[in-house]
């Protein structure tokens, strides 16, 4: 799970899509939809949707056991917990106890087991591969993130109306936007207009 390999295409319900790299697989996972006003972003409608998401790189956990409805429910609970914990951390608030409990519960299950291919140096996951294991791996990544050196780099997008959250793993640590092509350029455009308006 290399940090450089993270990121997914996010689809805006109002149309359009953009590349968003949350900097960690668990944080990318937190952006697959949600409850309330985030329900329109829902990408995980069925257990098969969850299987497809997990199968994509960098996690590349192709489940060998069909994903169950129960696992989909657990996945959504974990997703919400990661989202809540990330926002609390970004706002330098204490982590919500319920989110911590949900993440710990998911992490307590057996994680994916790495397996080296016999022929070359590629690695995969040892079968059987279950969604519950993949969720445990995501939960463990979130625990490492929150307790590790990058915890202070978990941030919300600097745009006022954008709730996307990411971990800035760049060396300078100056990332402000979810994506330059989305909020970054909007901000630049607004700054330019404001400057023009005040220019004599
Ligand atoms: Zn943004």
Coordinates of C-alpha atoms and ligand atoms in Angstrom, one line a residue:
X1 CA 0.0 0.0 0.0
X2 CA 2.2 2.8 -1.3
X3 CA 1.0 6.3 -0.5
X4 CA 1.9 7.3 -4.1
X5 CA -0.6 4.7 -5.4
X6 CA -3.6 6.1 -3.6
X7 CA -6.4 8.2 -5.2
X8 CA -9.6 7.5 -7.0
X9 CA -11.9 9.3 -9.5
X10 CA -14.8 10.9 -7.5
X11 CA -18.1 11.6 -9.3
X12 CA -20.0 14.7 -8.5
X13 CA -23.8 14.1 -8.4
X14 CA -24.2 17.4 -10.2
X15 CA -22.1 16.1 -13.0
X16 CA -18.4 16.0 -13.7
X17 CA -15.7 14.0 -12.0
X18 CA -12.2 14.7 -10.7
X19 CA -9.2 12.8 -9.4
X20 CA -8.9 12.9 -5.6
X21 CA -6.0 11.5 -3.7
X22 CA -6.7 11.3 0.0
X23 CA -3.1 10.1 0.6
X24 CA -4.1 6.8 2.3
X25 CA -6.3 4.0 1.2
X26 CA -8.4 4.2 4.3
X27 CA -9.1 7.9 3.6
X28 CA -9.9 7.2 0.0
X29 CA -12.4 4.6 1.3
X30 CA -14.0 7.3 3.5
X31 CA -15.0 9.2 0.3
X32 CA -17.1 6.4 -1.2
X33 CA -20.3 8.0 0.0
X34 CA -22.1 8.4 3.4
X35 CA -25.3 9.3 5.2
X36 CA -27.5 12.3 5.1
X37 CA -26.3 14.9 2.6
X38 CA -23.5 12.6 1.5
X39 CA -25.9 9.9 0.4
X40 CA -25.9 11.3 -3.1
X41 CA -22.2 10.4 -3.4
X42 CA -22.9 6.8 -2.5
X43 CA -20.8 4.4 -4.6
X44 CA -21.4 1.3 -2.5
X45 CA -25.0 0.3 -3.2
X46 CA -24.5 -3.5 -3.2
X47 CA -22.1 -6.0 -1.8
X48 CA -20.7 -6.4 -5.3
X49 CA -19.9 -2.7 -5.4
X50 CA -17.8 -3.1 -2.2
X51 CA -16.0 -6.1 -3.8
X52 CA -15.2 -4.0 -6.9
X53 CA -13.9 -1.1 -4.8
X54 CA -11.6 -3.4 -2.8
X55 CA -10.4 -5.2 -5.9
X56 CA -8.9 -2.0 -7.4
X57 CA -5.3 -0.9 -6.8
X58 CA -3.5 -0.2 -4.6
X59 CA -5.4 -2.5 -2.2
X60 CA -6.1 -5.0 -5.0
X61 CA -8.0 -7.3 -2.7
X62 CA -9.9 -9.5 -5.1
X63 CA -12.3 -11.3 -2.8
X64 CA -12.4 -15.1 -3.3
X65 CA -15.5 -15.4 -1.1
X66 CA -18.6 -13.5 -2.1
X67 CA -19.1 -10.2 -0.2
X68 CA -22.2 -10.4 2.1
X69 CA -24.8 -7.8 2.9
X70 CA -23.5 -7.9 6.5
X71 CA -20.0 -7.0 5.3
X72 CA -21.5 -4.1 3.3
X73 CA -23.2 -2.8 6.5
X74 CA -19.9 -3.2 8.4
X75 CA -18.0 -1.4 5.6
X76 CA -20.3 1.6 5.8
X77 CA -20.0 1.8 9.5
X78 CA -16.2 1.7 9.2
X79 CA -16.3 4.3 6.5
X80 CA -18.3 6.7 8.7
X81 CA -16.0 6.1 11.6
X82 CA -12.9 6.8 9.5
X83 CA -14.6 10.0 8.2
X84 CA -15.6 11.1 11.7
X85 CA -12.1 10.4 13.2
X86 CA -10.3 12.1 10.3
X87 CA -12.4 15.3 10.6
X88 CA -12.0 15.3 14.4
X89 CA -8.2 15.0 14.0
X90 CA -8.1 17.6 11.2
X91 CA -10.0 20.0 13.5
X92 CA -7.7 19.1 16.5
X93 CA -10.7 17.8 18.4
X94 CA -10.8 14.6 20.5
X95 CA -11.7 11.5 18.4
X96 CA -15.3 10.5 18.9
X97 CA -15.5 7.4 21.1
X98 CA -18.0 5.6 18.9
X99 CA -15.7 6.1 15.8
X100 CA -12.7 4.8 17.8
X101 CA -14.7 1.7 18.9
X102 CA -15.9 1.0 15.3
X103 CA -12.3 1.2 13.9
X104 CA -10.9 -1.0 16.7
X105 CA -13.6 -3.5 16.2
X106 CA -12.9 -3.8 12.4
X107 CA -9.1 -4.0 13.1
X108 CA -9.6 -6.8 15.6
X109 CA -10.6 -9.2 12.7
X110 CA -7.9 -11.1 10.9
X111 CA -6.4 -8.8 8.2
X112 CA -5.4 -9.6 4.6
X113 CA -2.4 -11.9 4.5
X114 CA 0.4 -10.9 2.1
X115 CA 1.7 -13.7 -0.1
X116 CA 4.8 -13.6 -2.4
X117 CA 4.4 -15.1 -5.8
X118 CA 6.7 -18.1 -6.4
X119 CA 7.8 -17.0 -9.9
X120 CA 8.8 -13.4 -9.3
X121 CA 8.8 -10.7 -6.7
X122 CA 5.1 -9.6 -7.0
X123 CA 3.0 -9.9 -3.9
X124 CA -0.7 -10.6 -3.6
X125 CA -3.1 -11.7 -0.9
X126 CA -3.3 -15.3 0.3
X127 CA -6.7 -16.9 -0.3
X128 CA -9.3 -17.1 1.0
X129 CA -9.7 -13.3 0.6
X130 CA -12.7 -11.9 2.5
X131 CA -14.1 -8.4 2.6
X132 CA -13.9 -8.5 6.4
X133 CA -10.2 -9.0 6.1
X134 CA -9.8 -6.1 3.7
X135 CA -11.8 -3.9 6.2
X136 CA -9.5 -5.0 9.0
X137 CA -6.5 -3.9 6.8
X138 CA -8.1 -0.5 6.2
X139 CA -8.9 -0.1 9.9
X140 CA -5.4 -0.9 10.8
X141 CA -4.0 1.6 8.3
X142 CA -6.3 4.2 9.9
X143 CA -4.9 3.3 13.4
X144 CA -1.3 3.7 12.1
X145 CA -2.2 7.0 10.5
X146 CA -3.8 8.5 13.6
X147 CA -1.0 7.3 15.9
X148 CA 1.9 7.8 13.6
X149 CA 4.0 10.8 12.5
X150 CA 1.6 11.9 9.8
X151 CA -1.4 12.4 12.2
X152 CA -0.7 16.1 12.3
X153 CA -0.9 16.2 8.5
X154 CA -4.5 15.1 8.3
X155 CA -6.4 18.1 6.9
X156 CA -9.7 19.2 5.5
X157 CA -9.6 21.0 2.1
X158 CA -9.0 24.7 2.6
X159 CA -12.0 25.6 0.6
X160 CA -14.9 26.8 2.9
X161 CA -17.5 24.6 1.3
X162 CA -15.5 21.4 0.7
X163 CA -15.5 18.7 3.4
X164 CA -13.0 16.4 1.7
X165 CA -10.2 15.2 4.0
X166 CA -6.7 14.0 3.2
X167 CA -3.3 13.3 4.7
X168 CA -0.6 15.4 3.3
X169 CA 2.4 13.0 2.9
X170 CA 4.4 15.4 0.7
X171 CA 7.8 16.5 1.9
X172 CA 7.0 20.2 2.2
X173 CA 3.6 19.5 3.7
X174 CA 2.0 22.5 2.1
X175 CA -1.0 20.8 0.5
X176 CA -4.2 22.8 1.0
X177 CA -6.7 21.5 -1.6
X178 CA -8.5 18.3 -2.2
X179 CA -7.6 18.7 -5.8
X180 CA -6.0 21.6 -7.7
X181 CA -8.4 21.1 -10.6
X182 CA -11.4 21.5 -8.2
X183 CA -10.9 23.8 -5.2
X184 CA -7.4 25.0 -6.0
X185 CA -8.3 26.5 -9.3
X186 CA -11.6 27.9 -8.0
X187 CA -9.6 29.7 -5.3
X188 CA -7.1 31.0 -7.8
X189 CA -9.8 32.3 -10.0
X190 CA -11.6 34.1 -7.1
X191 CA -8.3 35.7 -6.0
X192 CA -7.6 36.9 -9.5
X193 CA -11.1 38.4 -9.9
X194 CA -10.8 40.1 -6.5
X195 CA -7.4 41.6 -7.5
X196 CA -8.8 42.8 -10.8
X197 CA -11.8 44.4 -9.1
X198 CA -9.5 46.4 -6.8
X199 CA -6.9 47.3 -9.5
X200 CA -7.2 51.0 -10.6
Ligands
LIG1 ZN1 -11.9 20.8 -1.9

